[in-house]
Short mmCIF file of C-alpha atoms in Angstrom, two decimals:
data_model
loop_
_atom_site.label_atom_id
_atom_site.label_comp_id
_atom_site.label_asym_id
_atom_site.label_seq_id
_atom_site.Cartn_x
_atom_site.Cartn_y
_atom_site.Cartn_z
CA MET A 48 76.15 120.87 130.26
CA ARG A 49 76.02 117.14 130.64
CA LEU A 50 72.44 115.77 130.96
CA SER A 51 72.75 112.34 132.56
CA ILE A 52 69.48 110.69 133.19
CA GLN A 53 71.33 107.53 134.11
CA SER A 54 74.15 107.09 136.60
CA ASP A 55 77.64 105.91 135.81
CA ALA A 56 76.75 102.51 137.34
CA TYR A 57 73.98 102.07 134.85
CA PHE A 58 76.30 102.67 131.86
CA MET A 59 78.99 100.45 133.34
CA GLN A 60 76.40 97.72 133.66
CA GLN A 61 75.86 98.16 129.92
CA ALA A 62 79.49 97.83 129.31
CA LEU A 63 79.59 94.72 131.61
CA GLN A 64 76.89 93.19 129.39
CA GLU A 65 79.27 93.76 126.40
CA ALA A 66 82.05 92.18 128.37
CA GLN A 67 79.93 89.12 129.24
CA THR A 68 79.11 88.71 125.53
CA ALA A 69 82.85 88.85 124.71
CA ALA A 70 83.39 85.99 127.33
CA GLU A 71 80.72 83.97 125.70
CA ARG A 72 82.54 84.20 122.36
CA GLY A 73 85.89 83.28 123.89
CA GLU A 74 87.23 86.85 123.77
CA ILE A 75 88.95 88.46 126.80
CA PRO A 76 85.91 90.05 128.51
CA VAL A 77 86.32 93.78 128.14
CA GLY A 78 83.28 95.70 127.09
CA ALA A 79 82.54 99.44 126.55
CA VAL A 80 79.85 101.97 125.63
CA VAL A 81 80.14 105.61 124.56
CA THR A 82 77.53 108.08 125.55
CA VAL A 83 76.62 111.59 124.73
CA ASN A 84 74.24 113.66 126.87
CA GLY A 85 73.43 110.56 128.84
CA ARG A 86 72.56 108.42 125.77
CA ILE A 87 74.54 105.55 124.37
CA ILE A 88 75.76 106.13 120.87
CA ALA A 89 78.12 103.22 120.46
CA ARG A 90 78.61 99.83 122.28
CA GLY A 91 81.04 96.94 121.76
CA HIS A 92 83.52 94.46 123.20
CA ASN A 93 86.89 92.98 122.49
CA LEU A 94 87.14 91.25 119.20
CA THR A 95 90.88 90.48 118.95
CA GLU A 96 90.35 86.68 118.59
CA THR A 97 87.29 86.93 116.25
CA LEU A 98 88.89 89.42 113.88
CA THR A 99 92.55 88.09 114.31
CA ASP A 100 93.59 91.74 114.88
CA VAL A 101 95.45 92.96 118.02
CA THR A 102 94.00 96.49 117.46
CA ALA A 103 90.35 95.21 117.88
CA HIS A 104 90.10 96.37 121.53
CA ALA A 105 86.71 97.54 122.56
CA GLU A 106 87.95 101.21 122.95
CA MET A 107 89.43 101.35 119.45
CA GLN A 108 86.39 100.24 117.93
CA LEU A 109 84.20 102.67 119.92
CA ILE A 110 86.30 105.67 119.09
CA THR A 111 85.78 104.80 115.36
CA ALA A 112 82.08 103.99 115.75
CA ALA A 113 81.46 107.30 117.89
CA ALA A 114 83.33 109.34 115.32
CA ASN A 115 81.17 107.82 112.61
CA GLN A 116 77.97 108.47 114.64
CA LEU A 117 78.97 111.98 115.21
CA GLY A 118 80.70 112.87 111.89
CA SER A 119 83.59 114.30 113.84
CA LYS A 120 87.06 112.99 114.63
CA TYR A 121 86.93 114.63 118.05
CA LEU A 122 84.87 113.47 120.92
CA PRO A 123 85.01 116.21 123.65
CA GLU A 124 81.25 115.67 124.40
CA CYS A 125 81.61 111.86 124.76
CA THR A 126 82.01 109.66 127.77
CA LEU A 127 83.56 106.25 127.45
CA TYR A 128 82.65 103.62 130.01
CA VAL A 129 85.03 100.69 129.90
CA THR A 130 85.22 97.62 132.24
CA LEU A 131 89.02 97.50 132.27
CA GLU A 132 91.73 100.14 132.30
CA PRO A 133 92.65 100.95 128.72
CA CYS A 134 96.14 99.99 127.57
CA PRO A 135 98.77 102.43 126.12
CA MET A 136 97.51 101.86 122.53
CA CYS A 137 93.85 102.72 123.54
CA ALA A 138 95.10 105.54 125.72
CA GLY A 139 97.00 106.95 122.75
CA ALA A 140 93.89 106.74 120.54
CA LEU A 141 91.76 108.35 123.28
CA TYR A 142 94.41 111.14 123.44
CA TRP A 143 93.81 111.86 119.64
CA SER A 144 90.08 111.78 120.06
CA GLN A 145 90.14 114.41 122.91
CA ILE A 146 87.38 112.55 124.47
CA GLY A 147 85.76 114.33 127.44
CA ARG A 148 85.52 111.76 130.08
CA ILE A 149 86.49 108.14 130.77
CA VAL A 150 84.82 105.91 133.40
CA ILE A 151 86.86 102.81 134.27
CA GLY A 152 85.87 99.65 136.09
CA ALA A 153 88.72 97.35 137.01
CA ARG A 154 92.39 98.38 137.08
CA ASP A 155 94.97 96.57 134.77
CA GLU A 156 98.06 96.67 136.80
CA LYS A 157 100.05 94.78 134.26
CA ARG A 158 99.21 96.59 130.98
CA GLY A 159 97.06 99.52 131.92
CA PHE A 160 97.98 103.05 130.71
CA THR A 161 98.78 104.23 134.28
CA THR A 162 101.72 101.83 134.34
CA ILE A 163 103.34 104.44 132.07
CA VAL A 164 104.35 107.36 134.33
CA GLN A 165 104.03 110.08 131.71
CA PRO A 166 100.56 111.12 130.84
CA LEU A 167 99.14 109.25 127.89
CA LEU A 168 95.58 110.81 127.80
CA HIS A 169 94.66 114.30 126.61
CA PRO A 170 95.00 116.88 129.44
CA LYS A 171 91.34 117.73 129.03
CA THR A 172 90.01 114.33 129.56
CA GLU A 173 88.53 113.61 132.92
CA VAL A 174 89.04 110.00 134.37
CA HIS A 175 86.81 108.37 136.83
CA TRP A 176 87.90 105.11 138.43
CA GLY A 177 86.32 102.06 140.15
CA VAL A 178 82.67 101.99 138.96
CA LEU A 179 81.38 98.45 139.48
CA GLU A 180 85.10 97.45 139.81
CA ALA A 181 84.42 94.28 141.64
CA GLU A 182 81.99 92.96 138.94
CA CYS A 183 84.26 94.03 136.19
CA SER A 184 87.29 92.29 137.80
CA ALA A 185 85.37 89.26 138.62
CA LEU A 186 84.34 88.57 134.97
CA LEU A 187 87.94 88.78 134.01
CA VAL A 188 89.25 86.53 136.89
CA ALA A 189 86.59 83.85 136.01
CA PHE A 190 87.44 83.97 132.32
CA PHE A 191 91.16 83.36 132.93
CA LYS A 192 90.46 80.69 135.54
CA LYS A 193 88.29 78.69 133.06
CA LEU A 194 90.96 79.24 130.37
CA ARG A 195 93.69 77.78 132.71
CA GLN A 196 91.42 74.83 133.43
CA GLN A 197 90.74 74.14 129.81
CA LYS A 198 94.41 74.21 129.00
CA GLY A 199 94.94 71.73 131.91
CA MET B 158 116.62 83.88 108.17
CA ARG B 159 115.65 87.27 106.59
CA LEU B 160 115.98 87.17 102.86
CA SER B 161 115.97 90.83 101.68
CA ILE B 162 116.46 91.18 98.03
CA GLN B 163 115.85 94.82 98.39
CA SER B 164 117.39 97.42 100.88
CA ASP B 165 115.74 99.24 103.59
CA ALA B 166 116.06 102.50 101.41
CA TYR B 167 114.11 100.75 98.73
CA PHE B 168 111.19 99.95 100.99
CA MET B 169 111.33 103.25 102.62
CA GLN B 170 110.99 104.69 99.20
CA GLN B 171 107.83 102.79 98.81
CA ALA B 172 106.58 104.10 102.11
CA LEU B 173 107.44 107.62 100.85
CA GLN B 174 105.37 107.11 97.78
CA GLU B 175 102.37 106.19 100.07
CA ALA B 176 103.14 109.53 102.03
CA GLN B 177 103.13 111.45 98.82
CA THR B 178 99.71 110.02 97.83
CA ALA B 179 98.46 111.06 101.38
CA ALA B 180 99.68 114.60 100.78
CA GLU B 181 97.84 114.80 97.45
CA ARG B 182 94.71 113.74 99.21
CA GLY B 183 95.00 116.46 102.09
CA GLU B 184 96.19 113.98 104.63
CA ILE B 185 99.20 114.49 106.87
CA PRO B 186 101.83 112.81 104.68
CA VAL B 187 102.81 109.59 106.56
CA GLY B 188 103.00 106.31 104.64
CA ALA B 189 104.05 102.86 105.43
CA VAL B 190 104.70 99.43 104.01
CA VAL B 191 105.02 95.98 105.60
CA THR B 192 107.31 93.35 104.41
CA VAL B 193 107.98 89.67 105.05
CA ASN B 194 111.04 88.04 103.66
CA GLY B 195 111.75 91.01 101.49
CA ARG B 196 108.27 91.22 99.95
CA ILE B 197 105.76 93.86 100.52
CA ILE B 198 102.41 92.30 101.92
CA ALA B 199 100.60 95.65 102.96
CA ARG B 200 100.99 99.39 102.11
CA GLY B 201 99.05 102.42 103.10
CA HIS B 202 98.99 105.88 104.34
CA ASN B 203 97.40 108.11 106.93
CA LEU B 204 93.64 108.44 106.42
CA THR B 205 92.41 110.35 109.48
CA GLU B 206 90.75 113.01 107.39
CA THR B 207 89.26 110.84 104.64
CA LEU B 208 87.83 108.42 107.25
CA THR B 209 87.18 111.08 110.09
CA ASP B 210 88.93 108.60 112.38
CA VAL B 211 91.81 109.48 114.64
CA THR B 212 92.77 105.77 114.77
CA ALA B 213 93.49 105.60 110.85
CA HIS B 214 97.09 106.20 111.11
CA ALA B 215 99.09 104.18 108.52
CA GLU B 216 100.63 101.85 111.11
CA MET B 217 97.32 100.91 112.54
CA GLN B 218 95.89 100.08 109.16
CA LEU B 219 98.90 98.01 108.22
CA ILE B 220 98.92 95.97 111.41
CA THR B 221 95.35 95.06 110.63
CA ALA B 222 96.11 94.40 107.00
CA ALA B 223 99.15 92.23 107.58
CA ALA B 224 97.41 90.10 110.19
CA ASN B 225 94.73 89.60 107.64
CA GLN B 226 97.21 88.69 105.05
CA LEU B 227 99.14 86.23 107.23
CA GLY B 228 96.10 84.89 109.16
CA SER B 229 97.85 85.56 112.38
CA LYS B 230 97.43 88.21 115.07
CA TYR B 231 101.20 88.23 115.65
CA LEU B 232 103.83 89.61 113.29
CA PRO B 233 107.23 88.45 114.41
CA GLU B 234 108.36 87.86 110.80
CA CYS B 235 107.31 91.38 109.67
CA THR B 236 109.11 94.49 109.09
CA LEU B 237 107.29 97.86 109.20
CA TYR B 238 108.80 100.77 107.18
CA VAL B 239 107.15 103.99 108.18
CA THR B 240 108.03 107.50 107.08
CA LEU B 241 107.48 109.12 110.56
CA GLU B 242 108.17 107.93 114.07
CA PRO B 243 105.07 106.25 115.29
CA CYS B 244 102.91 107.88 118.07
CA PRO B 245 102.17 106.19 121.38
CA MET B 246 98.90 104.77 120.04
CA CYS B 247 100.74 103.15 117.22
CA ALA B 248 103.66 101.83 119.36
CA GLY B 249 101.01 100.45 121.74
CA ALA B 250 99.52 98.47 118.87
CA LEU B 251 102.93 97.40 117.59
CA TYR B 252 103.58 96.04 121.05
CA TRP B 253 100.65 93.87 120.86
CA SER B 254 101.60 92.68 117.31
CA GLN B 255 104.99 91.67 118.49
CA ILE B 256 106.29 92.90 115.11
CA GLY B 257 109.84 91.81 114.36
CA ARG B 258 111.40 95.04 113.13
CA ILE B 259 110.54 98.75 112.56
CA VAL B 260 112.43 100.94 110.21
CA ILE B 261 111.80 104.74 110.79
CA GLY B 262 112.38 107.70 108.46
CA ALA B 263 111.86 111.11 110.22
CA ARG B 264 111.80 111.67 114.05
CA ASP B 265 108.57 113.23 115.60
CA GLU B 266 110.00 115.04 118.54
CA LYS B 267 106.66 116.28 119.60
CA ARG B 268 104.36 113.23 119.48
CA GLY B 269 106.62 110.31 118.83
CA PHE B 270 106.73 107.19 121.08
CA THR B 271 110.28 108.01 122.21
CA THR B 272 108.86 111.17 124.00
CA ILE B 273 107.66 108.54 126.50
CA VAL B 274 110.60 107.44 128.67
CA GLN B 275 109.24 103.95 129.45
CA PRO B 276 109.48 101.54 126.67
CA LEU B 277 106.19 101.13 124.52
CA LEU B 278 107.44 98.69 122.00
CA HIS B 279 107.76 94.86 122.62
CA PRO B 280 111.22 94.02 123.96
CA LYS B 281 111.71 91.55 120.91
CA THR B 282 111.04 94.40 118.28
CA GLU B 283 114.16 95.80 116.68
CA VAL B 284 114.22 99.44 115.64
CA HIS B 285 116.25 101.05 112.95
CA TRP B 286 116.28 104.86 112.51
CA GLY B 287 116.88 107.46 110.01
CA VAL B 288 116.40 105.70 106.59
CA LEU B 289 115.65 108.46 104.05
CA GLU B 290 115.12 110.88 106.94
CA ALA B 291 115.63 114.04 105.06
CA GLU B 292 113.17 113.05 102.37
CA CYS B 293 110.68 111.79 104.90
CA SER B 294 110.97 114.99 106.85
CA ALA B 295 110.98 117.26 103.75
CA LEU B 296 107.53 115.98 102.64
CA LEU B 297 106.08 116.87 106.07
CA VAL B 298 107.68 120.25 106.29
CA ALA B 299 106.41 121.15 102.80
CA PHE B 300 102.81 119.97 103.69
CA PHE B 301 102.57 121.98 106.87
CA LYS B 302 104.13 125.03 105.13
CA LYS B 303 101.53 124.90 102.26
CA LEU B 304 98.69 124.33 104.98
CA ARG B 305 99.81 127.44 106.79
CA GLN B 306 99.93 129.49 103.60
CA GLN B 307 96.35 128.31 102.81
CA LYS B 308 95.01 129.34 106.12
CA GLY B 309 97.06 132.47 106.40
#
């Protein structure tokens, strides 16, 4: 039974706050939270620039953090809220984690996992699309617009 | 120019030693090394059980370690030697790293990245197959045989 005292929009708003923090640090603004039974157990954002590490996507960090919190490699009771569609790396990691549910904000039509026709997620993982999609997308659009202006 | 004082077989042997260490620790025996100009800059093996973390594949750790060593997110001058065909998660990470070359021992017909028809690696990444394939495969077969005997 999934006891959710807060809505998907509430948790996506928390993920958006993480994305906003990423933007302020010069990171591509993608944020995420992981919940169990309607409580956040891990939160974070993209840190690829800060850590000089292409694997430091929000999702990757949160899979590790959630497993640490729960003392289990597998996350069937968890929901991941993420502001941008995961890439194939993150989808592959989510597959191994057997995560129960993924809630996604904006689509990534260029590098999102659904650009791969074959399924990358675990068959037991539920996916829910488009929560606060406009807000999640607007943050990314504004970030890249500013970046282009800075580069001249 | 790639100065390789040692052969691919030599570096795969080093990766195999890592895989052997993994097996001794009860980890699925997959090992890897990363080289630049014929020198090993990072080495490691699968640690998913030890770290309770599905993302702790040898390749993921070595992408992070190599980037740390080089102070660069991107690894076009690097070669990864890995005893087993990378999974989609690792292939996705290798894509982001733009790694120059990947040398693979055994194939993973069930979960290897080539089970996905669309390309997951970066178009600039060269792939070389089958170095010490029999030895890399034998280590895995022996590991799973022993595991079944222990469980059975």
